[in-house]
Amino acid sequence: MFKEGDFILIVYRDKKYLRVLREKESINVGKEVLKFKEIVGKPGGVKIGNFSVFKPTLHDIIMLGFRRKTQIIYPKDAFYITFRLGIDKQSKVLEFGTGSGALCAVLSHIAGEVYTYEREERFMKNATENLKRFSLSGNVRFFHSDFSDAQVEENFFDAAFVDVKHPQEHVEKVHYTLKPGATVGFLLPTANQVSELLKAIEDRFTDIEVSEILHRFYKPNPERLRPEDTMVGHTAYLLFARKVI
Ligand code: SAM
């Protein structure tokens, strides 16, 4: 049952809003008003007029609740990344750069422990606030540091994910700190970055996969079912590989 202070997802026709439930507040959409005091004590899924109210999912939190100060990894990529890295609650995962913490939130949900490195203080502060606000930071260690300066142990991490402009500069150190056989993933916006990285990893990593994920949405009209007119054509390439010794 919803109570004061809960995060709520409000759905009104095709619009969505993530808010904190404060009894004295309300939301106006078009000419309709939802008074939040009507939500208190009601279960998720309650319909009040043309508004529906839900407990937000991790997807809602990242897309609607996180403050973005950098480009983020979208859920379509983040959920595949965590699955492809093969992580679970026993895994220690390395990530850099943290950016706005969007991927970090998904990693923290699935992994045992996440060590995340961000070199820009303002981005690290924002990412930390994003995760803390939604109680996602319990198993995350935040390091305000360039990964080049990080003190890392040999054979320590079960998986790593790298989202920085020049990942090839860090390949040797990532290899050093991963356990033998561990998985690594990289996100790269352009094809020439992929080529550069392929050249840099070939001696230390194997089982290499390069892919991109296209996600097409449909208009949910049963009589005229067809794709939305526009789609995001490209976010980034994903490269996965495994450490060999
Ligand atoms: N994956 C993040 C997310 O989902 O919110 C977005 C990452 S953002 C595109 C890239 C970040 O990497 C920037 O915040 C940048 O400051 C950081 N960065 C770049 N090089 C770095 C390095 N060598 N060590 C640590 N952080 C780095």
mmCIF file of N, CA and C in Angstrom, residues 58 62 66 73 78 82 95 97-111 114-117 127 131 136-137 139-142:
data_model
loop_
_atom_site.group_PDB
_atom_site.id
_atom_site.type_symbol
_atom_site.label_atom_id
_atom_site.label_comp_id
_atom_site.label_asym_id
_atom_site.label_seq_id
_atom_site.Cartn_x
_atom_site.Cartn_y
_atom_site.Cartn_z
ATOM 1 N N LEU A 58 12.938 -0.546 -11.927
ATOM 2 C CA LEU A 58 14.294 -0.011 -12.121
ATOM 3 C C LEU A 58 14.369 0.751 -13.457
ATOM 4 N N ILE A 62 15.541 4.685 -13.771
ATOM 5 C CA ILE A 62 16.662 5.174 -14.583
ATOM 6 C C ILE A 62 16.163 6.175 -15.631
ATOM 7 N N PHE A 66 16.527 9.463 -12.770
ATOM 8 C CA PHE A 66 17.956 9.810 -12.679
ATOM 9 C C PHE A 66 18.229 11.158 -13.349
ATOM 10 N N ILE A 73 23.914 4.864 -20.513
ATOM 11 C CA ILE A 73 23.652 3.590 -21.196
ATOM 12 C C ILE A 73 22.175 3.283 -21.001
ATOM 13 N N ALA A 78 21.841 -1.852 -21.248
ATOM 14 C CA ALA A 78 22.286 -2.190 -19.885
ATOM 15 C C ALA A 78 21.825 -3.586 -19.458
ATOM 16 N N THR A 82 24.475 -6.737 -18.554
ATOM 17 C CA THR A 82 24.589 -7.482 -17.283
ATOM 18 C C THR A 82 24.410 -8.982 -17.514
ATOM 19 N N GLU A 95 33.595 -1.212 -12.899
ATOM 20 C CA GLU A 95 33.033 -0.354 -13.944
ATOM 21 C C GLU A 95 33.789 0.974 -13.985
ATOM 22 N N GLY A 97 33.737 4.655 -17.091
ATOM 23 C CA GLY A 97 33.389 5.656 -16.154
ATOM 24 C C GLY A 97 31.935 5.561 -15.718
ATOM 25 N N THR A 98 31.758 6.014 -14.542
ATOM 26 C CA THR A 98 30.439 5.925 -13.893
ATOM 27 C C THR A 98 29.393 6.795 -14.605
ATOM 28 N N GLY A 99 29.829 7.968 -15.103
ATOM 29 C CA GLY A 99 28.889 8.871 -15.791
ATOM 30 C C GLY A 99 27.758 9.297 -14.867
ATOM 31 N N SER A 100 26.528 9.051 -15.277
ATOM 32 C CA SER A 100 25.365 9.420 -14.450
ATOM 33 C C SER A 100 24.894 8.247 -13.587
ATOM 34 N N GLY A 101 25.567 7.109 -13.706
ATOM 35 C CA GLY A 101 25.247 5.965 -12.841
ATOM 36 C C GLY A 101 24.156 5.062 -13.391
ATOM 37 N N ALA A 102 23.776 5.248 -14.654
ATOM 38 C CA ALA A 102 22.666 4.445 -15.190
ATOM 39 C C ALA A 102 23.032 2.963 -15.271
ATOM 40 N N LEU A 103 24.191 2.658 -15.858
ATOM 41 C CA LEU A 103 24.592 1.248 -15.899
ATOM 42 C C LEU A 103 24.904 0.758 -14.488
ATOM 43 N N CYS A 104 25.521 1.610 -13.693
ATOM 44 C CA CYS A 104 25.899 1.226 -12.325
ATOM 45 C C CYS A 104 24.673 0.723 -11.543
ATOM 46 N N ALA A 105 23.533 1.381 -11.759
ATOM 47 C CA ALA A 105 22.304 0.987 -11.049
ATOM 48 C C ALA A 105 21.887 -0.428 -11.442
ATOM 49 N N VAL A 106 22.034 -0.747 -12.715
ATOM 50 C CA VAL A 106 21.643 -2.092 -13.172
ATOM 51 C C VAL A 106 22.651 -3.118 -12.644
ATOM 52 N N LEU A 107 23.930 -2.764 -12.690
ATOM 53 C CA LEU A 107 24.956 -3.682 -12.163
ATOM 54 C C LEU A 107 24.716 -3.933 -10.674
ATOM 55 N N SER A 108 24.406 -2.871 -9.926
ATOM 56 C CA SER A 108 24.241 -3.028 -8.471
ATOM 57 C C SER A 108 23.048 -3.937 -8.164
ATOM 58 N N HIS A 109 22.047 -3.898 -9.033
ATOM 59 C CA HIS A 109 20.844 -4.712 -8.848
ATOM 60 C C HIS A 109 21.164 -6.207 -8.979
ATOM 61 N N ILE A 110 22.112 -6.519 -9.886
ATOM 62 C CA ILE A 110 22.369 -7.924 -10.226
ATOM 63 C C ILE A 110 23.610 -8.477 -9.508
ATOM 64 N N ALA A 111 24.623 -7.616 -9.293
ATOM 65 C CA ALA A 111 25.928 -8.107 -8.806
ATOM 66 C C ALA A 111 25.999 -8.129 -7.278
ATOM 67 N N VAL A 114 29.914 -3.752 -6.640
ATOM 68 C CA VAL A 114 30.335 -2.979 -7.819
ATOM 69 C C VAL A 114 31.366 -1.943 -7.381
ATOM 70 N N TYR A 115 32.499 -1.920 -8.077
ATOM 71 C CA TYR A 115 33.526 -0.890 -7.865
ATOM 72 C C TYR A 115 33.465 0.013 -9.078
ATOM 73 N N THR A 116 33.103 1.287 -8.878
ATOM 74 C CA THR A 116 32.931 2.154 -10.040
ATOM 75 C C THR A 116 33.827 3.389 -9.948
ATOM 76 N N TYR A 117 34.490 3.726 -11.058
ATOM 77 C CA TYR A 117 35.480 4.810 -11.106
ATOM 78 C C TYR A 117 35.023 5.895 -12.071
ATOM 79 N N ALA A 127 26.129 10.913 -9.869
ATOM 80 C CA ALA A 127 25.839 9.472 -9.926
ATOM 81 C C ALA A 127 25.571 8.930 -8.517
ATOM 82 N N LEU A 131 22.009 7.147 -7.259
ATOM 83 C CA LEU A 131 21.868 5.800 -6.700
ATOM 84 C C LEU A 131 21.362 5.837 -5.260
ATOM 85 N N LEU A 136 19.956 2.384 -4.136
ATOM 86 C CA LEU A 136 20.608 1.401 -5.013
ATOM 87 C C LEU A 136 22.106 1.314 -4.772
ATOM 88 N N SER A 137 22.593 2.017 -3.745
ATOM 89 C CA SER A 137 24.048 2.164 -3.608
ATOM 90 C C SER A 137 24.667 1.268 -2.537
ATOM 91 N N ASN A 139 25.649 -1.757 -2.266
ATOM 92 C CA ASN A 139 26.765 -2.647 -2.634
ATOM 93 C C ASN A 139 27.708 -1.990 -3.649
ATOM 94 N N VAL A 140 27.699 -0.642 -3.701
ATOM 95 C CA VAL A 140 28.537 0.066 -4.678
ATOM 96 C C VAL A 140 29.635 0.833 -3.968
ATOM 97 N N ARG A 141 30.885 0.662 -4.443
ATOM 98 C CA ARG A 141 32.002 1.478 -3.953
ATOM 99 C C ARG A 141 32.326 2.511 -5.025
ATOM 100 N N PHE A 142 32.177 3.772 -4.661
ATOM 101 C CA PHE A 142 32.407 4.866 -5.609
ATOM 102 C C PHE A 142 33.839 5.369 -5.456
#
